[in-house]
Structures are given as C-alpha cells and as structure tokens.
PDB file of C-alpha atoms in Angstrom:
ATOM      1  CA  UNK A1009      -2.035   0.520  -1.052  1.00 59.00           C
ATOM      2  CA  UNK A1010       1.663   0.791  -0.184  1.00 68.00           C
ATOM      3  CA  UNK A1011       2.328   3.784   1.980  1.00 92.00           C
ATOM      4  CA  UNK A1012       6.068   3.854   1.117  1.00 96.00           C
ATOM      5  CA  UNK A1013       7.309   2.699  -2.275  1.00 96.00           C
ATOM      6  CA  UNK A1014      10.948   2.191  -3.219  1.00 97.00           C
ATOM      7  CA  UNK A1015      10.999   1.074  -6.824  1.00 96.00           C
ATOM      8  CA  UNK A1016      14.718   0.311  -7.110  1.00 96.00           C
ATOM      9  CA  UNK A1017      15.572  -3.112  -5.625  1.00 94.00           C
ATOM     10  CA  UNK A1018      19.233  -2.478  -6.364  1.00 96.00           C
ATOM     11  CA  UNK A1019      21.449   0.385  -7.473  1.00 97.00           C
ATOM     12  CA  UNK A1020      25.118   0.549  -8.523  1.00 97.00           C
ATOM     13  CA  UNK A1021      27.357   3.587  -8.398  1.00 97.00           C
ATOM     14  CA  UNK A1022      30.989   4.310  -9.004  1.00 97.00           C
ATOM     15  CA  UNK A1023      33.012   5.505  -6.092  1.00 97.00           C
ATOM     16  CA  UNK A1024      33.057   9.339  -5.789  1.00 97.00           C
ATOM     17  CA  UNK A1025      29.920   9.659  -7.962  1.00 97.00           C
ATOM     18  CA  UNK A1026      26.521  10.806  -6.809  1.00 98.00           C
ATOM     19  CA  UNK A1027      23.497   8.506  -6.612  1.00 98.00           C
ATOM     20  CA  UNK A1028      19.783   9.090  -6.089  1.00 98.00           C
ATOM     21  CA  UNK A1029      17.581   6.577  -4.305  1.00 98.00           C
ATOM     22  CA  UNK A1030      13.881   6.926  -5.014  1.00 98.00           C
ATOM     23  CA  UNK A1031      11.038   6.982  -2.528  1.00 98.00           C
ATOM     24  CA  UNK A1032       7.397   7.873  -2.970  1.00 97.00           C
ATOM     25  CA  UNK A1033       4.793   7.919  -0.213  1.00 96.00           C
ATOM     26  CA  UNK A1034       1.079   8.018   0.257  1.00 94.00           C
ATOM     27  CA  UNK A1035      -0.721   9.771   3.113  1.00 90.00           C
ATOM     28  CA  UNK A1036      -3.706  11.977   3.709  1.00 88.00           C
ATOM     29  CA  UNK A1037      -2.212  13.287   6.973  1.00 86.00           C
ATOM     30  CA  UNK A1038      -1.072  16.906   6.546  1.00 86.00           C
ATOM     31  CA  UNK A1039       1.608  16.455   9.202  1.00 86.00           C
ATOM     32  CA  UNK A1040       4.121  13.745   8.642  1.00 89.00           C
ATOM     33  CA  UNK A1041       7.825  13.075   8.644  1.00 91.00           C
ATOM     34  CA  UNK A1042      10.064  11.239   6.211  1.00 94.00           C
ATOM     35  CA  UNK A1043      13.173   9.391   7.269  1.00 95.00           C
ATOM     36  CA  UNK A1044      16.016   7.612   5.555  1.00 97.00           C
ATOM     37  CA  UNK A1045      17.880   4.806   7.293  1.00 96.00           C
ATOM     38  CA  UNK A1046      20.918   2.859   6.257  1.00 97.00           C
ATOM     39  CA  UNK A1047      21.235  -0.801   7.193  1.00 96.00           C
ATOM     40  CA  UNK A1048      24.691  -2.320   6.573  1.00 94.00           C
ATOM     41  CA  UNK A1049      25.260  -6.041   6.592  1.00 90.00           C
ATOM     42  CA  UNK A1050      25.759  -5.941  10.395  1.00 87.00           C
ATOM     43  CA  UNK A1051      22.006  -5.310  10.672  1.00 88.00           C
ATOM     44  CA  UNK A1052      21.743  -2.096  12.677  1.00 88.00           C
ATOM     45  CA  UNK A1053      19.529   0.600  11.290  1.00 92.00           C
ATOM     46  CA  UNK A1054      21.399   3.920  11.114  1.00 93.00           C
ATOM     47  CA  UNK A1055      19.424   7.148  10.892  1.00 92.00           C
ATOM     48  CA  UNK A1056      20.628   9.375   8.000  1.00 95.00           C
ATOM     49  CA  UNK A1057      18.256  12.271   7.403  1.00 95.00           C
ATOM     50  CA  UNK A1058      14.810  13.663   8.152  1.00 93.00           C
ATOM     51  CA  UNK A1059      12.317  15.842   6.289  1.00 94.00           C
ATOM     52  CA  UNK A1060       9.187  17.269   7.896  1.00 91.00           C
ATOM     53  CA  UNK A1061       6.105  17.858   5.778  1.00 91.00           C
ATOM     54  CA  UNK A1062       6.083  21.533   6.686  1.00 90.00           C
ATOM     55  CA  UNK A1063       9.788  22.103   6.146  1.00 89.00           C
ATOM     56  CA  UNK A1064      10.323  24.714   3.445  1.00 88.00           C
ATOM     57  CA  UNK A1065      13.804  23.649   2.554  1.00 93.00           C
ATOM     58  CA  UNK A1066      15.214  20.289   1.561  1.00 95.00           C
ATOM     59  CA  UNK A1067      17.059  18.578   4.360  1.00 95.00           C
ATOM     60  CA  UNK A1068      20.853  18.085   4.140  1.00 96.00           C
ATOM     61  CA  UNK A1069      23.242  16.147   6.379  1.00 95.00           C
ATOM     62  CA  UNK A1070      26.819  16.067   5.172  1.00 97.00           C
ATOM     63  CA  UNK A1071      26.904  14.046   1.957  1.00 97.00           C
ATOM     64  CA  UNK A1072      23.194  13.224   2.301  1.00 98.00           C
ATOM     65  CA  UNK A1073      20.443  15.424   0.940  1.00 97.00           C
ATOM     66  CA  UNK A1074      16.754  14.825   0.528  1.00 97.00           C
ATOM     67  CA  UNK A1075      15.020  15.920  -2.636  1.00 96.00           C
ATOM     68  CA  UNK A1076      11.535  16.612  -1.256  1.00 96.00           C
ATOM     69  CA  UNK A1077       8.802  17.180  -3.757  1.00 96.00           C
ATOM     70  CA  UNK A1078       5.583  17.441  -1.776  1.00 94.00           C
ATOM     71  CA  UNK A1079       3.187  17.698  -4.637  1.00 94.00           C
ATOM     72  CA  UNK A1080       4.588  14.556  -6.200  1.00 95.00           C
ATOM     73  CA  UNK A1081       4.804  12.890  -2.766  1.00 96.00           C
ATOM     74  CA  UNK A1082       8.450  11.928  -3.309  1.00 97.00           C
ATOM     75  CA  UNK A1083      11.400  12.088  -0.984  1.00 97.00           C
ATOM     76  CA  UNK A1084      14.436  10.899  -2.852  1.00 98.00           C
ATOM     77  CA  UNK A1085      17.792  10.501  -1.078  1.00 98.00           C
ATOM     78  CA  UNK A1086      20.880  11.881  -2.830  1.00 98.00           C
ATOM     79  CA  UNK A1087      24.223  10.668  -1.755  1.00 98.00           C
ATOM     80  CA  UNK A1088      27.083  12.726  -3.098  1.00 96.00           C
ATOM     81  CA  UNK A1089      30.696  11.561  -3.490  1.00 96.00           C
ATOM     82  CA  UNK A1090      29.864   7.879  -2.875  1.00 97.00           C
ATOM     83  CA  UNK A1091      32.225   5.869  -0.736  1.00 97.00           C
ATOM     84  CA  UNK A1092      32.790   2.109  -0.555  1.00 97.00           C
ATOM     85  CA  UNK A1093      31.322   2.221   2.955  1.00 96.00           C
ATOM     86  CA  UNK A1094      28.043   3.476   1.578  1.00 98.00           C
ATOM     87  CA  UNK A1095      27.310  -0.026   0.259  1.00 97.00           C
ATOM     88  CA  UNK A1096      24.238  -1.136   2.255  1.00 97.00           C
ATOM     89  CA  UNK A1097      20.468  -1.430   2.194  1.00 97.00           C
ATOM     90  CA  UNK A1098      18.695   1.917   2.393  1.00 98.00           C
ATOM     91  CA  UNK A1099      15.165   2.347   3.721  1.00 98.00           C
ATOM     92  CA  UNK A1100      12.738   5.225   3.343  1.00 97.00           C
ATOM     93  CA  UNK A1101      10.198   5.496   6.139  1.00 95.00           C
ATOM     94  CA  UNK A1102       7.258   7.693   7.050  1.00 93.00           C
ATOM     95  CA  UNK A1103       5.856   8.723  10.382  1.00 89.00           C
ATOM     96  CA  UNK A1104       2.270  10.031  10.401  1.00 82.00           C
ATOM     97  CA  UNK A1105       0.887  12.100  13.210  1.00 73.00           C
ATOM     98  CA  UNK A1106      -2.752  11.024  13.379  1.00 61.00           C
ATOM     99  CA  UNK A1107      -4.281   8.785  16.016  1.00 55.00           C
ATOM    100  CA  UNK A1108      -2.564   5.549  17.011  1.00 53.00           C
ATOM    101  CA  UNK A1109      -0.256   5.850  14.007  1.00 53.00           C
ATOM    102  CA  UNK A1110       1.717   8.535  15.880  1.00 60.00           C
ATOM    103  CA  UNK A1111       5.257   7.379  16.434  1.00 69.00           C
ATOM    104  CA  UNK A1112       4.883   4.390  14.093  1.00 79.00           C
ATOM    105  CA  UNK A1113       7.428   4.268  11.235  1.00 88.00           C
ATOM    106  CA  UNK A1114       6.190   2.677   8.066  1.00 92.00           C
ATOM    107  CA  UNK A1115       9.148   1.458   5.980  1.00 95.00           C
ATOM    108  CA  UNK A1116       9.549   0.836   2.259  1.00 96.00           C
ATOM    109  CA  UNK A1117      11.045  -2.380   0.956  1.00 95.00           C
ATOM    110  CA  UNK A1118      14.492  -0.911   0.641  1.00 97.00           C
ATOM    111  CA  UNK A1119      17.114  -0.412  -2.057  1.00 98.00           C
ATOM    112  CA  UNK A1120      20.461  -2.246  -2.031  1.00 97.00           C
ATOM    113  CA  UNK A1121      23.234   0.171  -2.969  1.00 98.00           C
ATOM    114  CA  UNK A1122      26.553  -1.162  -4.186  1.00 98.00           C
ATOM    115  CA  UNK A1123      29.487   1.188  -4.620  1.00 97.00           C
ATOM    116  CA  UNK A1124      32.113   0.034  -7.054  1.00 96.00           C
ATOM    117  CA  UNK A1125      35.771   1.130  -6.738  1.00 94.00           C
TER     118      UNK A1125
ATOM    119  CA  UNK B1106      26.225   7.093  25.549  1.00 66.00           C
ATOM    120  CA  UNK B1107      25.317   3.455  25.144  1.00 81.00           C
ATOM    121  CA  UNK B1108      22.923   2.521  22.326  1.00 92.00           C
ATOM    122  CA  UNK B1109      20.020   0.219  22.305  1.00 95.00           C
ATOM    123  CA  UNK B1110      21.115  -3.215  23.535  1.00 96.00           C
ATOM    124  CA  UNK B1111      19.532  -6.428  22.434  1.00 97.00           C
ATOM    125  CA  UNK B1112      20.197  -9.971  23.283  1.00 96.00           C
ATOM    126  CA  UNK B1113      20.729 -12.559  22.081  1.00 97.00           C
ATOM    127  CA  UNK B1114      22.085 -11.511  18.731  1.00 95.00           C
ATOM    128  CA  UNK B1115      21.305 -14.909  17.194  1.00 96.00           C
ATOM    129  CA  UNK B1116      18.922 -17.654  18.186  1.00 97.00           C
ATOM    130  CA  UNK B1117      18.255 -20.991  16.589  1.00 98.00           C
ATOM    131  CA  UNK B1118      15.343 -23.096  17.880  1.00 97.00           C
ATOM    132  CA  UNK B1119      13.075 -25.869  16.688  1.00 97.00           C
ATOM    133  CA  UNK B1120       9.507 -25.164  15.848  1.00 95.00           C
ATOM    134  CA  UNK B1121       7.004 -25.269  18.705  1.00 96.00           C
ATOM    135  CA  UNK B1122       9.673 -24.212  21.168  1.00 97.00           C
ATOM    136  CA  UNK B1123       9.411 -20.930  23.111  1.00 97.00           C
ATOM    137  CA  UNK B1124      11.843 -18.073  22.600  1.00 98.00           C
ATOM    138  CA  UNK B1125      12.412 -14.689  24.251  1.00 98.00           C
ATOM    139  CA  UNK B1126      14.230 -11.582  23.211  1.00 97.00           C
ATOM    140  CA  UNK B1127      15.439  -8.817  25.463  1.00 97.00           C
ATOM    141  CA  UNK B1128      15.897  -5.128  24.836  1.00 97.00           C
ATOM    142  CA  UNK B1129      17.420  -2.352  26.906  1.00 96.00           C
ATOM    143  CA  UNK B1130      16.670   1.070  25.382  1.00 95.00           C
ATOM    144  CA  UNK B1131      18.817   4.159  25.526  1.00 93.00           C
ATOM    145  CA  UNK B1132      18.714   5.651  29.042  1.00 91.00           C
ATOM    146  CA  UNK B1133      15.926   8.136  29.425  1.00 88.00           C
ATOM    147  CA  UNK B1134      14.019   7.036  26.365  1.00 90.00           C
ATOM    148  CA  UNK B1135      10.445   6.468  27.404  1.00 90.00           C
ATOM    149  CA  UNK B1136       9.188   5.102  24.027  1.00 91.00           C
ATOM    150  CA  UNK B1137      10.195   1.611  23.013  1.00 94.00           C
ATOM    151  CA  UNK B1138       9.340  -0.212  19.796  1.00 95.00           C
ATOM    152  CA  UNK B1139       9.606  -3.826  18.639  1.00 96.00           C
ATOM    153  CA  UNK B1140       9.852  -4.357  14.912  1.00 96.00           C
ATOM    154  CA  UNK B1141       9.853  -7.553  12.803  1.00 97.00           C
ATOM    155  CA  UNK B1142      12.084  -7.553   9.724  1.00 96.00           C
ATOM    156  CA  UNK B1143      11.670 -10.371   7.183  1.00 95.00           C
ATOM    157  CA  UNK B1144      14.533 -11.069   4.805  1.00 91.00           C
ATOM    158  CA  UNK B1145      14.764  -8.421   2.108  1.00 89.00           C
ATOM    159  CA  UNK B1146      11.927  -6.378   3.566  1.00 92.00           C
ATOM    160  CA  UNK B1147      11.619  -3.242   5.653  1.00 95.00           C
ATOM    161  CA  UNK B1148      10.832  -3.509   9.341  1.00 95.00           C
ATOM    162  CA  UNK B1149       7.198  -3.714  10.483  1.00 94.00           C
ATOM    163  CA  UNK B1150       6.032  -2.474  13.856  1.00 93.00           C
ATOM    164  CA  UNK B1151       4.868  -5.140  16.267  1.00 95.00           C
ATOM    165  CA  UNK B1152       4.304  -3.075  19.374  1.00 95.00           C
ATOM    166  CA  UNK B1153       5.026   0.368  20.815  1.00 93.00           C
ATOM    167  CA  UNK B1154       5.370   1.258  24.491  1.00 93.00           C
ATOM    168  CA  UNK B1155       5.092   4.610  26.172  1.00 90.00           C
ATOM    169  CA  UNK B1156       6.785   3.914  29.493  1.00 91.00           C
ATOM    170  CA  UNK B1157       5.168   0.636  30.651  1.00 91.00           C
ATOM    171  CA  UNK B1158       1.971   1.045  28.637  1.00 91.00           C
ATOM    172  CA  UNK B1159       1.519  -0.689  25.273  1.00 92.00           C
ATOM    173  CA  UNK B1160      -0.136   2.062  23.225  1.00 88.00           C
ATOM    174  CA  UNK B1161      -0.023   0.305  19.886  1.00 88.00           C
ATOM    175  CA  UNK B1162      -0.046  -3.471  19.683  1.00 91.00           C
ATOM    176  CA  UNK B1163      -2.447  -3.820  16.725  1.00 88.00           C
ATOM    177  CA  UNK B1164       0.144  -5.715  14.622  1.00 90.00           C
ATOM    178  CA  UNK B1165       1.168  -8.108  17.337  1.00 94.00           C
ATOM    179  CA  UNK B1166      -0.074 -11.682  16.719  1.00 92.00           C
ATOM    180  CA  UNK B1167      -1.458 -12.161  20.196  1.00 91.00           C
ATOM    181  CA  UNK B1168      -2.091 -15.865  19.883  1.00 94.00           C
ATOM    182  CA  UNK B1169       1.623 -16.612  20.078  1.00 96.00           C
ATOM    183  CA  UNK B1170       3.425 -13.337  20.712  1.00 97.00           C
ATOM    184  CA  UNK B1171       3.560 -11.447  23.976  1.00 96.00           C
ATOM    185  CA  UNK B1172       5.607  -8.514  25.218  1.00 97.00           C
ATOM    186  CA  UNK B1173       6.162  -6.744  28.458  1.00 95.00           C
ATOM    187  CA  UNK B1174       7.890  -3.672  29.813  1.00 95.00           C
ATOM    188  CA  UNK B1175       7.166  -3.937  33.498  1.00 84.00           C
ATOM    189  CA  UNK B1176       9.144  -1.035  34.870  1.00 87.00           C
ATOM    190  CA  UNK B1177       9.091   1.117  31.760  1.00 84.00           C
ATOM    191  CA  UNK B1178      12.731   0.485  30.958  1.00 92.00           C
ATOM    192  CA  UNK B1179      13.833  -2.796  29.408  1.00 95.00           C
ATOM    193  CA  UNK B1180      11.468  -5.046  27.516  1.00 97.00           C
ATOM    194  CA  UNK B1181      11.010  -8.680  26.593  1.00 97.00           C
ATOM    195  CA  UNK B1182       9.306 -10.071  23.522  1.00 98.00           C
ATOM    196  CA  UNK B1183       8.257 -13.703  23.638  1.00 97.00           C
ATOM    197  CA  UNK B1184       7.033 -16.211  21.071  1.00 97.00           C
ATOM    198  CA  UNK B1185       5.320 -19.373  22.231  1.00 96.00           C
ATOM    199  CA  UNK B1186       5.180 -21.629  20.339  1.00 96.00           C
ATOM    200  CA  UNK B1187       7.498 -20.588  17.495  1.00 96.00           C
ATOM    201  CA  UNK B1188       6.606 -21.402  13.899  1.00 96.00           C
ATOM    202  CA  UNK B1189       8.812 -21.722  10.841  1.00 96.00           C
ATOM    203  CA  UNK B1190       7.453 -18.436   9.493  1.00 95.00           C
ATOM    204  CA  UNK B1191       8.733 -16.600  12.550  1.00 97.00           C
ATOM    205  CA  UNK B1192      12.303 -16.795  11.229  1.00 97.00           C
ATOM    206  CA  UNK B1193      13.286 -13.119  10.924  1.00 97.00           C
ATOM    207  CA  UNK B1194      15.176 -10.352  12.572  1.00 97.00           C
ATOM    208  CA  UNK B1195      13.538  -8.748  15.591  1.00 97.00           C
ATOM    209  CA  UNK B1196      14.587  -5.152  16.023  1.00 97.00           C
ATOM    210  CA  UNK B1197      14.128  -2.986  19.095  1.00 97.00           C
ATOM    211  CA  UNK B1198      14.172   0.811  18.898  1.00 95.00           C
ATOM    212  CA  UNK B1199      13.741   3.657  21.361  1.00 93.00           C
ATOM    213  CA  UNK B1200      13.052   7.319  21.252  1.00 90.00           C
ATOM    214  CA  UNK B1201      12.284  10.334  23.430  1.00 83.00           C
ATOM    215  CA  UNK B1202      10.724  13.650  22.537  1.00 70.00           C
ATOM    216  CA  UNK B1203      12.790  15.215  25.309  1.00 59.00           C
ATOM    217  CA  UNK B1204      16.170  14.456  23.825  1.00 52.00           C
ATOM    218  CA  UNK B1205      17.679  14.690  20.397  1.00 49.00           C
ATOM    219  CA  UNK B1206      16.221  16.662  17.563  1.00 51.00           C
ATOM    220  CA  UNK B1207      12.653  17.769  17.357  1.00 56.00           C
ATOM    221  CA  UNK B1208      11.807  15.008  14.940  1.00 69.00           C
ATOM    222  CA  UNK B1209      12.121  12.393  17.636  1.00 74.00           C
ATOM    223  CA  UNK B1210      14.208   9.931  15.706  1.00 84.00           C
ATOM    224  CA  UNK B1211      14.144   6.265  16.623  1.00 89.00           C
ATOM    225  CA  UNK B1212      17.452   4.642  17.572  1.00 91.00           C
ATOM    226  CA  UNK B1213      17.653   0.990  16.669  1.00 94.00           C
ATOM    227  CA  UNK B1214      19.456  -1.894  18.294  1.00 95.00           C
ATOM    228  CA  UNK B1215      21.415  -4.545  16.322  1.00 94.00           C
ATOM    229  CA  UNK B1216      18.502  -6.921  16.264  1.00 95.00           C
ATOM    230  CA  UNK B1217      18.082 -10.610  17.106  1.00 96.00           C
ATOM    231  CA  UNK B1218      18.224 -12.950  14.157  1.00 96.00           C
ATOM    232  CA  UNK B1219      15.830 -15.876  14.833  1.00 97.00           C
ATOM    233  CA  UNK B1220      15.999 -19.109  12.885  1.00 97.00           C
ATOM    234  CA  UNK B1221      13.200 -21.620  13.466  1.00 97.00           C
ATOM    235  CA  UNK B1222      14.002 -25.120  12.203  1.00 96.00           C
TER     236      UNK B1222
END
C-alpha cells in the first residue's frame, strides 16, 4: 500500500488565487512528521512546511498552510495568493519514528502546479 | 551558509560503464542521505548515513551500487556497471538534530542527472 498518496497529477490556478494540493498518508506509527517540498525545474528540493503528528494546530509558513486532518490521515497544502514563481512540482512526504524507518522520508508522486497570469 | 553540494550536475555514460557521484553536506550535519528520483516520481531513499556509519541501506541495490562516507563528511555513490534503467536524478540530502528546527528537516542538493545510453 502507498504510504503517501497525491491524487492530483496536475493543478492549475490563476495568479493571486488560493490553491489546495491534496495529500493522504498511511501509517500505524503514532509519532510521525509530514513535510511538503517544492521542486522547481532546476531540480532542487525546497522545504516548505512541517506538521508533527502531535501538533495541535495546523502549521503555517507565510503563504503556505497545512490543513492537517489526523482522523482522515490527510495533510493538504494550501498556497494563498499564488504567484507565477509557485509553478513547480510539489511533494508531500512523511517521516516515521519507528525502527530503521527513523529519518527516512517517504515521498508521494507529486503534483505539478501551474500558475497562470 | 553553503548548502549541500553535489557534483557533477549532469553525467552521460554508456551502459556497462562505471559512474560516481559526490556529495558534500552542510557543515556540521552528521546525517547524510542518498535518494534516487525517477522522472515524474518522488525521491526514494537509497542509503542513510549517521556520521560514517550506513544505518539504513536496505533499498540500495548492492550488486551494482556502493556508497561510502569514510570520514563522516562528504560521500560518494558509485554504480558499476550502469544499466539503462539507472537513468535518473540522484539527490543528496543532509540533516542534523542539533541545528535548525526540532523537526530535523532535510536539506537537499541540486542533484546529479544521470543518462545511461
């Protein structure tokens, strides 16, 4: 079974609008972390935002916020006021705490976001 | 502060040839990761080092892949012999629980894009 699922291969948004990128995950580990990374065409993975499984509040970082619904095992990324520079591939990733999995990031398949002017 | 450095950025070789990739992590980061990223996919962990010790190499195809981090700083990933299916981007990342935020984010290098002909 996929541990991280991103069901949207591609998304389009108008500049200055908000967009939500979906991510669901699967784990039996009570302690885990969820990450979102941006990968522009240059190839480098850029860390955006983190949510811990025990965090009571949804994480926010500037224009990025994470809609964390633990019972549904979803961690959707919301980008507000989209900019042309937001066009990139976006990956959701999970880090579990148990055993040799500690430290290992498991990534989803990614969502390509295109921002239209 | 310098980021994760990888070289070369691009490599084209013929099948059955050997190839090596080099990574220099962020100064002070004791954990180093090598990921494989196929086109249109999320990265997959190949090996994780804690200082000079490989603590998770379960996904490394040991018949043709090898890695080393002799002094616990920079690392080399080698493929010998390369196969057509090895064409991908090889990403290096580093992290440290002693610096940065408590969630121990991984910082990625720009990757090496390998093409095997």
